[in-house]
C-alpha positions as a printed NumPy array, in Angstrom:
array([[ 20.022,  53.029, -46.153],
       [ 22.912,  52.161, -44.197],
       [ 26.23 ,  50.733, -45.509],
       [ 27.588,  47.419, -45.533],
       [ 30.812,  47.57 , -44.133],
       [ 33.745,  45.392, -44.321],
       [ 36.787,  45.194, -42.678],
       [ 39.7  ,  43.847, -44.712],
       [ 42.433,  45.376, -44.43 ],
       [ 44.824,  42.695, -44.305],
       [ 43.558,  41.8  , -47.767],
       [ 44.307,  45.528, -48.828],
       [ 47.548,  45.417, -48.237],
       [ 47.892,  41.87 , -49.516],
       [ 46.674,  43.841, -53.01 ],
       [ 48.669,  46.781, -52.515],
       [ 52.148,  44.968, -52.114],
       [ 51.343,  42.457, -54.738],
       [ 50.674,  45.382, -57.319],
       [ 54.146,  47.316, -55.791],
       [ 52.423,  50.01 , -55.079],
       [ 53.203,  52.243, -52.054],
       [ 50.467,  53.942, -49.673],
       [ 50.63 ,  57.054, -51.458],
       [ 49.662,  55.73 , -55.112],
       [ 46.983,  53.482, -53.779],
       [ 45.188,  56.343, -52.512],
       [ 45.282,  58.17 , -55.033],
       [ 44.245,  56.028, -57.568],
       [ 41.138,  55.657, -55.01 ],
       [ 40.224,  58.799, -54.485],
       [ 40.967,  58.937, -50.511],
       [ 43.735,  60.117, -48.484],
       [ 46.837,  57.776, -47.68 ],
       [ 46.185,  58.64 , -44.199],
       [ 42.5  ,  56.794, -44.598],
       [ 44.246,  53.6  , -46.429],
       [ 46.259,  53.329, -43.531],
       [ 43.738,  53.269, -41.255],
       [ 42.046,  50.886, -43.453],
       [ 44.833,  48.388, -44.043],
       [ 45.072,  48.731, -39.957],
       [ 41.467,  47.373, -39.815],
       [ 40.942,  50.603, -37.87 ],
       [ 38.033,  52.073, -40.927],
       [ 35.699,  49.845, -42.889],
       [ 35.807,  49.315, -46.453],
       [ 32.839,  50.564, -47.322],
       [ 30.873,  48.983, -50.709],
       [ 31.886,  51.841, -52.555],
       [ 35.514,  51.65 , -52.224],
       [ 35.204,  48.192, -52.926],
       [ 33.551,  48.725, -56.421],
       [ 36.813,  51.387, -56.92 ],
       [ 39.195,  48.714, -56.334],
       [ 37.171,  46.598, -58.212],
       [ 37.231,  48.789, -60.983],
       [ 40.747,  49.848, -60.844],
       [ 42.716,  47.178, -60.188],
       [ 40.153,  44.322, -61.217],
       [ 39.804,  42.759, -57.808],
       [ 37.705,  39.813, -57.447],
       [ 34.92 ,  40.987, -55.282],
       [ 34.778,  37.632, -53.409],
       [ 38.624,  38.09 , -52.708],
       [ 37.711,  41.069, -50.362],
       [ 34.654,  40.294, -49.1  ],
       [ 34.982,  36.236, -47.929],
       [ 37.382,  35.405, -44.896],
       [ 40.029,  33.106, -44.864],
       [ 37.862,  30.474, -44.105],
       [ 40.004,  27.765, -46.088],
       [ 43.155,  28.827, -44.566],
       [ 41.5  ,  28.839, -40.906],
       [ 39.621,  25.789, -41.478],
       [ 43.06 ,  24.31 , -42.092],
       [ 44.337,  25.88 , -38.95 ],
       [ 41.97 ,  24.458, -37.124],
       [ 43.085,  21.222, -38.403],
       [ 46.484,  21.905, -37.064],
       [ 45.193,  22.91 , -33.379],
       [ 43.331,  20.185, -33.21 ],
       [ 45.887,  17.724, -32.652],
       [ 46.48 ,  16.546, -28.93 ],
       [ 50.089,  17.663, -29.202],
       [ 48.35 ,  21.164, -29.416],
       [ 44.994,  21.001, -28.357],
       [ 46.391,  22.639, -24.726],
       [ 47.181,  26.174, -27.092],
       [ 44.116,  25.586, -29.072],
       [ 43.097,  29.097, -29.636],
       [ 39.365,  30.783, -30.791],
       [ 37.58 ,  29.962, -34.095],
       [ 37.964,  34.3  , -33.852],
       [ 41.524,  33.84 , -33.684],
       [ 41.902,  31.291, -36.066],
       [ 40.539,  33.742, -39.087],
       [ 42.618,  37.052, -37.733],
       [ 46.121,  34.658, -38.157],
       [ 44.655,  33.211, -41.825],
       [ 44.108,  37.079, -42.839],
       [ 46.895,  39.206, -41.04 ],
       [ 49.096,  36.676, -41.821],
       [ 48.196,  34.492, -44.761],
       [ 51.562,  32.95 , -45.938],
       [ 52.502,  32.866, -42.111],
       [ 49.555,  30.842, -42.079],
       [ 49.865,  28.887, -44.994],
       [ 53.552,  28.123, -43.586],
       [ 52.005,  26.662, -40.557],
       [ 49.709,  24.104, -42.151],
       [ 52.888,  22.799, -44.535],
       [ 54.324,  21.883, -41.736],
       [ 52.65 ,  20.257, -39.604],
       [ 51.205,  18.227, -42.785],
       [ 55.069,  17.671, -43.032],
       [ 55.548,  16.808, -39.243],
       [ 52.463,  14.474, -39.599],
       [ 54.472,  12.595, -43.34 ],
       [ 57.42 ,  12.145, -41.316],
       [ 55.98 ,  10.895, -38.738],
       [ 54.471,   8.228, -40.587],
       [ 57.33 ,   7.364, -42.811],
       [ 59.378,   7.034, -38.871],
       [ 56.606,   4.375, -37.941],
       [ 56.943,   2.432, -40.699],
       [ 60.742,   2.252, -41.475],
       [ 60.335,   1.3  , -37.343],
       [ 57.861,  -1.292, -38.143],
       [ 60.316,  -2.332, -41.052],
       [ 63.293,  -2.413, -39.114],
       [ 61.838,  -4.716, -36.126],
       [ 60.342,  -7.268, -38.815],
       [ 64.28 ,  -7.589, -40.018],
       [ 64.738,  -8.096, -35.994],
       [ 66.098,  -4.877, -35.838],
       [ 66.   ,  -2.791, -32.455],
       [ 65.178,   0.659, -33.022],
       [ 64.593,   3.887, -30.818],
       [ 62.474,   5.797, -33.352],
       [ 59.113,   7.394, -31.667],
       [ 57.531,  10.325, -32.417],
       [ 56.199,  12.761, -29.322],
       [ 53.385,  10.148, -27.582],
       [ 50.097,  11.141, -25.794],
       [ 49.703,   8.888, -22.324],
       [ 47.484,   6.399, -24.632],
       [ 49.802,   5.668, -26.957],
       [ 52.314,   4.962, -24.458],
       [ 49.872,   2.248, -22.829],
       [ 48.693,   0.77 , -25.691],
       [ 52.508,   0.146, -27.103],
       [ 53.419,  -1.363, -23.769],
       [ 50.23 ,  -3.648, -23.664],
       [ 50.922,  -4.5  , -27.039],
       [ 54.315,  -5.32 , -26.522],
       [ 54.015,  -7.558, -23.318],
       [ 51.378, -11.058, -22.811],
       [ 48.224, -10.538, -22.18 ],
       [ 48.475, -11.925, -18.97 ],
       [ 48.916, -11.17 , -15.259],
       [ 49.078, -13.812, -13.064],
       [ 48.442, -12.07 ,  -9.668],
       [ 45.287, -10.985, -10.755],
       [ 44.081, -13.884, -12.498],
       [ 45.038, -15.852,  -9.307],
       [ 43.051, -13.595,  -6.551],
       [ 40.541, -13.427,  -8.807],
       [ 39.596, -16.869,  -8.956],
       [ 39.89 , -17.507,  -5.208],
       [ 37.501, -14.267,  -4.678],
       [ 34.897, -16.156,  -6.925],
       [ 35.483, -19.068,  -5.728],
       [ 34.609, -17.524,  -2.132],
       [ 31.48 , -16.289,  -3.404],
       [ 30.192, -19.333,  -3.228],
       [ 27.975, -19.526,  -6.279],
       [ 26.504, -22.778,  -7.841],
       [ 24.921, -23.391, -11.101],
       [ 22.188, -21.107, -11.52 ],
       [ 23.646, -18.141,  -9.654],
       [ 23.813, -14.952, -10.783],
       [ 27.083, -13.44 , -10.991],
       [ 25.703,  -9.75 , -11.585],
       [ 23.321, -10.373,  -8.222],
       [ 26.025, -11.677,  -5.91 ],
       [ 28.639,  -8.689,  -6.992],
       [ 25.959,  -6.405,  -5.732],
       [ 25.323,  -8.072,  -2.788],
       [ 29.348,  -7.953,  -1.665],
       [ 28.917,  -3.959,  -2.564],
       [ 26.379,  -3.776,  -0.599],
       [ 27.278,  -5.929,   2.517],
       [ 31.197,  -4.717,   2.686],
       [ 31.004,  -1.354,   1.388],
       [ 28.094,  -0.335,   1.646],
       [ 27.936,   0.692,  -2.102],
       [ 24.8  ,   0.269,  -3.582],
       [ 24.196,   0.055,  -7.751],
       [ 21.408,   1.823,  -9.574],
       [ 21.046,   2.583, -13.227],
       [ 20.375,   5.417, -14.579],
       [ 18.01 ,   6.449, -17.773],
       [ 19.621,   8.236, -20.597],
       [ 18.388,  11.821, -19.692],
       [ 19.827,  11.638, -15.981],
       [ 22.923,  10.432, -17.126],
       [ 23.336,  11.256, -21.135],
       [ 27.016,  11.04 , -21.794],
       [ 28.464,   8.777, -18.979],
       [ 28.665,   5.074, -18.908],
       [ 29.252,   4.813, -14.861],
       [ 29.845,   7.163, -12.098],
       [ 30.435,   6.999,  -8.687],
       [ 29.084,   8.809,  -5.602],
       [ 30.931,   8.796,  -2.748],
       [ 28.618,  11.17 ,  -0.668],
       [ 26.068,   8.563,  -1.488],
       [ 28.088,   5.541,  -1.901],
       [ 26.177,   4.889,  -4.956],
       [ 27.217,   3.569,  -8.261],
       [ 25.07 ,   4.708, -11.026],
       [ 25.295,   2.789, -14.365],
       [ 24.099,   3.707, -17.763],
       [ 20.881,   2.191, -19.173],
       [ 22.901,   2.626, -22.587],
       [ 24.964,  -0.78 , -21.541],
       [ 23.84 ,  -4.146, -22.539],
       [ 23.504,  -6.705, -19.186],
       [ 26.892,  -7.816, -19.809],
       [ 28.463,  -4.219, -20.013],
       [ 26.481,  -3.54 , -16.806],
       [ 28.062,  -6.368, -15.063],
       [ 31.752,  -5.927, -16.313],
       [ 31.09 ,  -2.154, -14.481],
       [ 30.453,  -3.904, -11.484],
       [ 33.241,  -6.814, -11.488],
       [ 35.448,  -3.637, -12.516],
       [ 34.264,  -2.055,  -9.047],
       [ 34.473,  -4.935,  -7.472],
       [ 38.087,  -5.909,  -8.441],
       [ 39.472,  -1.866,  -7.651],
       [ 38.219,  -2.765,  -4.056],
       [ 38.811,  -6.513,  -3.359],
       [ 41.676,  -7.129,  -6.095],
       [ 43.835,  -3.392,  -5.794],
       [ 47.132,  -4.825,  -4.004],
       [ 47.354,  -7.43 ,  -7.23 ],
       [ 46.515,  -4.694,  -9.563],
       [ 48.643,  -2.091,  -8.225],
       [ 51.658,  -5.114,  -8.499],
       [ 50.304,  -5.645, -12.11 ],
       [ 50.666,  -1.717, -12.734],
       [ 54.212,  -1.363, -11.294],
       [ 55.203,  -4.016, -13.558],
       [ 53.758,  -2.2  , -16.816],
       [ 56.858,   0.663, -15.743],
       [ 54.394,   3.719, -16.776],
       [ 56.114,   6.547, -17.373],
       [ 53.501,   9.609, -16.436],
       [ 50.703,   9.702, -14.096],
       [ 48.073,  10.004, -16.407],
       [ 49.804,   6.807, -18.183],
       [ 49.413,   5.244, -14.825],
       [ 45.791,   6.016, -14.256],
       [ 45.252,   4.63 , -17.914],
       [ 46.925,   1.282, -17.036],
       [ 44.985,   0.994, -13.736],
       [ 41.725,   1.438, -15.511],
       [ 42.66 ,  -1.363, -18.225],
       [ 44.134,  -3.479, -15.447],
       [ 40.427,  -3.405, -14.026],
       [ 39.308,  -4.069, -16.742],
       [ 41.316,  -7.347, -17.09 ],
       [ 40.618,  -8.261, -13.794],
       [ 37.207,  -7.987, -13.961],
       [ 37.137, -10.461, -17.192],
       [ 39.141, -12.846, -14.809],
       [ 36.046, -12.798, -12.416],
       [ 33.668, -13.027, -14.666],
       [ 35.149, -16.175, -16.677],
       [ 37.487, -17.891, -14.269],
       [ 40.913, -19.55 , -15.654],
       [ 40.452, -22.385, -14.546],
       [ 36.744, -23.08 , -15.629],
       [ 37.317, -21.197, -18.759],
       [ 40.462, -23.081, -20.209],
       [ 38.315, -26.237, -19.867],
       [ 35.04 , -24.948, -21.591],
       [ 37.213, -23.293, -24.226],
       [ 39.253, -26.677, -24.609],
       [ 35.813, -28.47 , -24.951],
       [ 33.842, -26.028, -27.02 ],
       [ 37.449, -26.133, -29.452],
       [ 37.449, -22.113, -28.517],
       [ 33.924, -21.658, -29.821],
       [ 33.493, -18.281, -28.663],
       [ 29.507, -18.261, -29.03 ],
       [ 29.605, -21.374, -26.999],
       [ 31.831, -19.531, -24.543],
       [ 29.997, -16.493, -24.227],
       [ 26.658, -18.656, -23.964],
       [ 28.365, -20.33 , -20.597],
       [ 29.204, -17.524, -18.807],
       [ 26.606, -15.453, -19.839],
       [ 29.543, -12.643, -21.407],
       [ 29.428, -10.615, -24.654],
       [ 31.047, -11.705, -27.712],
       [ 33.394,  -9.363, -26.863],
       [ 33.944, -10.206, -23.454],
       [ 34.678, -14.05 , -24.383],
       [ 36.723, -13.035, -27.113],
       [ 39.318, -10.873, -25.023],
       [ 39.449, -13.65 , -22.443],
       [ 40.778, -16.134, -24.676],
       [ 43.619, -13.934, -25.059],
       [ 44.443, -14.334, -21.469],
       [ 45.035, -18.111, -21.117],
       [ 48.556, -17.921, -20.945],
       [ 48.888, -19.59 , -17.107],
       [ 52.307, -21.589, -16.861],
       [ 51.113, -25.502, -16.814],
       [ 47.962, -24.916, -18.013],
       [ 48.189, -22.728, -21.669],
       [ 45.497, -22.341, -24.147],
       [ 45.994, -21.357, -27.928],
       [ 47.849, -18.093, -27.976],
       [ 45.108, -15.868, -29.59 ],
       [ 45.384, -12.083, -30.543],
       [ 42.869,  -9.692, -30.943],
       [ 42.393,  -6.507, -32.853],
       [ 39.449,  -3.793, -32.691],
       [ 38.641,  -1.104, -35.269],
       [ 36.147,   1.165, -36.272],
       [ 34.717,   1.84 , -39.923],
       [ 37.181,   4.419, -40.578],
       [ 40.211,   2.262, -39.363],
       [ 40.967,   3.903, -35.829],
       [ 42.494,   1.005, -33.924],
       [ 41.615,   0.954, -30.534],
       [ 43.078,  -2.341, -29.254],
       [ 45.51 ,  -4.684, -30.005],
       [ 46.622,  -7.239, -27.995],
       [ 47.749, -10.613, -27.542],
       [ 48.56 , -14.386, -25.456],
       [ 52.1  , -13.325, -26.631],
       [ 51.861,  -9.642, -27.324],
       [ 50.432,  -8.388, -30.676],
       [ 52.117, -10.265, -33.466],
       [ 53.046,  -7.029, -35.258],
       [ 56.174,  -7.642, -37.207],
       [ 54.574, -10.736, -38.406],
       [ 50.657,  -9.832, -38.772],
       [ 50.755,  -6.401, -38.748],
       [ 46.888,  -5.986, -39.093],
       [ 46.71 ,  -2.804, -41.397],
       [ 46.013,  -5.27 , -44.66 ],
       [ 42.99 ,  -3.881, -46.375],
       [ 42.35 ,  -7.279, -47.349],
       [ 41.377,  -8.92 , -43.831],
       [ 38.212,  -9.569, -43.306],
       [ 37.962,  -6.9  , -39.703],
       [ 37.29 ,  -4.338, -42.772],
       [ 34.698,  -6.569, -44.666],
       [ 32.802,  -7.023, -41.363],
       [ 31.233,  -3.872, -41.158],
       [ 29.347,  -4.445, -44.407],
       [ 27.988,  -7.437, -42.974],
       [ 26.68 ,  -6.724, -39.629],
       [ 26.966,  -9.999, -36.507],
       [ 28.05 , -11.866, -39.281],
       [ 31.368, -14.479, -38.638],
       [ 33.829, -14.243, -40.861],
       [ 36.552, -16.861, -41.05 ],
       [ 39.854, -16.659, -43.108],
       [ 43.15 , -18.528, -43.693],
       [ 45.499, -15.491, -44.357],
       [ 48.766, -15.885, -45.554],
       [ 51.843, -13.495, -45.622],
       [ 53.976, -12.838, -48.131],
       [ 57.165, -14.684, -46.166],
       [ 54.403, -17.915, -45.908],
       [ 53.49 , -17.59 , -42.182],
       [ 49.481, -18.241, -42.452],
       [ 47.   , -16.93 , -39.61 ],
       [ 43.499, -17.787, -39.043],
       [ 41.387, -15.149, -38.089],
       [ 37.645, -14.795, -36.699],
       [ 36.16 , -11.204, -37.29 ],
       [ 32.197,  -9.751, -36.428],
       [ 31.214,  -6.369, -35.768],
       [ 30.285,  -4.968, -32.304],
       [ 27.576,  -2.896, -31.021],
       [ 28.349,   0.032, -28.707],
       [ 25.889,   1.356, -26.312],
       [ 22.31 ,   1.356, -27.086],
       [ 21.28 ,   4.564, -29.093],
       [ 18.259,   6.743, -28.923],
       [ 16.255,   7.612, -32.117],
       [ 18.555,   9.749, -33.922],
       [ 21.823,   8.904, -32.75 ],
       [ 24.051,   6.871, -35.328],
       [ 25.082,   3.619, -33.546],
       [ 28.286,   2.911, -32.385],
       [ 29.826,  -0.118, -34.346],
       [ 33.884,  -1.82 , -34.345],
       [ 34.74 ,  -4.87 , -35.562],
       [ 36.547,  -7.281, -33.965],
       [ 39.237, -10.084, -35.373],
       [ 40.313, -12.822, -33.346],
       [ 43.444, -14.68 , -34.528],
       [ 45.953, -17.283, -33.976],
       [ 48.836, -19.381, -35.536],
       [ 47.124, -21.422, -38.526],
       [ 49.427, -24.382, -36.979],
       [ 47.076, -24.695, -34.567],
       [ 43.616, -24.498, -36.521],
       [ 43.233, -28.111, -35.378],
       [ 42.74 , -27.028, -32.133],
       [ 39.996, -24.359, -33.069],
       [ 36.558, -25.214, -34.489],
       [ 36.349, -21.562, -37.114],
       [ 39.251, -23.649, -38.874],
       [ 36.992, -26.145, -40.31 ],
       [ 35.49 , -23.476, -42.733],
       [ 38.841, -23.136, -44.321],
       [ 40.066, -26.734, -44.182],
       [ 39.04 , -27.769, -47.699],
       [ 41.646, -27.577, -50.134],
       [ 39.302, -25.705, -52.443],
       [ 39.371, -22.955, -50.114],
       [ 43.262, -20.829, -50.739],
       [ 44.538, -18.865, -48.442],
       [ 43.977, -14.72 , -48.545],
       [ 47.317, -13.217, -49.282],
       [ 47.841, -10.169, -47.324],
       [ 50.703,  -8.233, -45.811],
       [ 51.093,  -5.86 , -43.024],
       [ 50.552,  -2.81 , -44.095],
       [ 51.029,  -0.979, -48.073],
       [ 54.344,   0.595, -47.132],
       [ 55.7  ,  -2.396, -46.149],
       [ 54.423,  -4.728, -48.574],
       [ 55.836,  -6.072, -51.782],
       [ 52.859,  -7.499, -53.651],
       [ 52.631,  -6.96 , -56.722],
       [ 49.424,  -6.6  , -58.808],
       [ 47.337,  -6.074, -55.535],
       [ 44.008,  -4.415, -55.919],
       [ 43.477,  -3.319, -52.546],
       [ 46.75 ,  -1.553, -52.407],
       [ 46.402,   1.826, -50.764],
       [ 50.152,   3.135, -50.428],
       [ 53.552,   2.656, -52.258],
       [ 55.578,  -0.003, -50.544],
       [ 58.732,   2.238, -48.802],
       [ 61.3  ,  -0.262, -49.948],
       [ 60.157,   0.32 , -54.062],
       [ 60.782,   2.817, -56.865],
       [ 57.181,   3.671, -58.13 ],
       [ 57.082,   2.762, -61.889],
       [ 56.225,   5.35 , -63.329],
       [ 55.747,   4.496, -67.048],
       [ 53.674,   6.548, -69.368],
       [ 53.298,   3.325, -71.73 ],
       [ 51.988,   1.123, -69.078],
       [ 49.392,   1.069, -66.483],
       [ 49.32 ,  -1.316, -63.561],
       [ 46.367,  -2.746, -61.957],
       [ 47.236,   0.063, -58.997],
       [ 48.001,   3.438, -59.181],
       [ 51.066,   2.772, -56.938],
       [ 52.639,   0.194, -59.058],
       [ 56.194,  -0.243, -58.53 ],
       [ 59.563,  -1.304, -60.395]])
């Protein structure tokens, strides 16, 4: 019966020079040459089950010590190699194990600090966030991916380019459509008739992971059958506006003063995306239904035949000189709390609403699925917000797929609930506001339930006699 064999020598030697023992002693307390342990230690011969009993025996080695890798170590690893800052060096699960067991404290090492890169980094973003609350300008960033770099400069700026929403209205307005039309059928037509582009969708099994692509050999643009009708047709204004809308666009990008190209090709794409909710819901026409409908977004999205969603984002838009609607913000996450956008009729109020509060009700959404939730929130300095928040539904999944679900919040100034309908479910003076902050680090609440962090500016209190309603009470 032939031998299991095991090569560890890393671990051998791990032994050896925790025991102090040279070569020499550790073979012959084994019964093998020191030659043979140093091939062993240099992985070059097996360790064969019966010299594994012997060190077992003699030096009352855990048997599982030898024999297991160092799958905790390299399952750490591949923790650290995962990030984008090193997913370009991100080497071989094979690779991965030979660093955790030639080189365990190495290894170790490696994961401390970039646990410790990650800590600092945080601590930088919020003493930043801190700093520009108190109005103070500060330069602290940590290394950014393209992403990040768009999303802090659409953040930053308004929600609103006035080249684009401009051509975009004239180029529906030359469509010619009348009540009744469909939008989706005449953007297909002017593919068709101009550029001889022609759109098609796709099942799931021709086209399993992509939402659109397009064929230039065949000037065909294929669309998922995962997107809802309005997805669809946003794919198609998007095409539509790269083709009949890209001098404003480009202008638009210039002005965003990308740094990288892949930045830049990022910004296009959610330029396009803009542009294409500026066809599809037209300033003009939309400030006046939203005006009417008190910013109803159900009522919005029922007129121009959009998604939630889509109606949603547009209201953030209305920022044309002359002819302003409420200054709205929006915020997207997912169940686990990944933001994916934040923006705003004024930029994202950040310093003031932050939007990391446990305690909105973006987080209760996702328990209660297409269900509007309305809130007066208050911060701690007294500036009060209403927000909107519902879950979304990503593309359609097959049988067996876990759906794709965010949640959206909607907000504004609680100064101007009179102008929005949702405030009339907080208007009663039964009704108090939600007291939230902007994030834990940065808030001073005491007593809160839902805190998740230490605030940064706070001594924990740490007092053996008495025990807060938080495990991160402070003094």
């Amino acid at each position: 019966m032939a031998e299991n064999k095991i090569f560890a020598g890393p671990r051998v030697r791990r032994i050896r020079n925790g025991l102090g023992l040279t070569q020499t002693a550790m073979a012959e307390a084994l019964e093998i040459s020191p030659s043979y342990l140093n091939l062993i230690e240099r992985n070059q011969r097996p360790l064969t089950v019966q010299l594994l009993l012997k060190l077992a025996s003699v030096y009352k080695v855990d048997l599982d010590e030898l024999q297991g890798e160092a799958g905790g170590t390299a399952s750490q690893l591949r923790e650290v190699f995962a990030d984008p800052l090193l997913s370009g060096e991100l080497p071989g699960n094979q690779e991965l194990i030979e660093i955790a067991e030639v080189a365990p404290n190495a290894a170790n090492g490696i994961v401390k600090l970039y646990r410790a890169y990650r800590e600092q980094a945080a601590r930088l973003t919020d003493l930043a966030d801190l700093l520009a609350r108190e109005g103070h300008e500060t330069s602290l960033s940590g290394a950014r991916l393209p992403i990040d770099e768009v999303r802090e400069v659409i953040e930053r700026r308004a929600n609103f380019h006035a080249r684009i929403e401009d051509a975009a209205e004239a180029f529906h307005a030359a469509l010619g459509l009348v009540a009744g039309d469909d939008l989706a059928v005449a953007l297909k037509s002017w593919l068709r008739n101009k550029h001889g582009i022609v759109v098609r969708a796709l099942p799931v099994q021709t086209m399993p992971s992509l939402r659109r692509r397009y064929d230039r050999h065949s000037m065909r643009l294929f669309l998922s059958e995962r997107l809802s009708a309005f997805d669809q047709l946003r794919e198609v204004a998007m095409e539509v506006c790269l083709l009949a809308l890209n001098d404003e666009i480009q202008a638009a990008l210039e002005d965003l003063a990308l740094t990288s190209g892949e930045a830049k090709r990022l910004g296009r794409f959610e330029l396009a995306r803009y542009a294409a909710h500026a066809l599809m819901m037209p300033y003009g026409a939309f400030l006046a239904a939203a005006q009417r409908a008190r910013y109803d977004v159900d009522v919005l999205r029922a007129r121009f035949n959009v998604s939630f969603e889509q109606a949603a984002n547009r209201l953030t838009m209305l920022q044309r000189p002359g002819a302003q609607g409420v200054p709205f913000f929006i915020l997207e996450v997912d169940n686990a709390g990944n933001r994916f956008r934040r923006s705003g009729a004024q930029g994202f109020p950040q310093a003031k609403f932050g939007g990391l509060c446990p305690k909105l009700n973006i987080h209760v959404a996702f328990a209660q699925p297409s269900q509007l939730l309305v809130d007066h929130v208050q911060m701690p300095d007294g500036a009060g917000f209403l927000t909107v928040s519902r879950t979304l539904e990503g593309p359609q999944a097959g049988f067996g797929e876990r759906v794709r679900r965010t949640a959206l919040l909607i907000g504004c100034d609680i100064a101007q609930g009179d102008e929005v309908v949702y405030a009339d479910a907080v208007r009663s003076p039964v009704v108090a506001p939600v007291p939230i902050g902007t994030a834990c680090r940065l808030c001073e609440r005491s007593g809160c339930l839902s805190r998740a962090e230490p605030p940064l500016t706070r001594p924990l209190g740490l007092d053996e006699m008495v025990t807060g309603l938080s495990a991160f009470d402070f003094q």
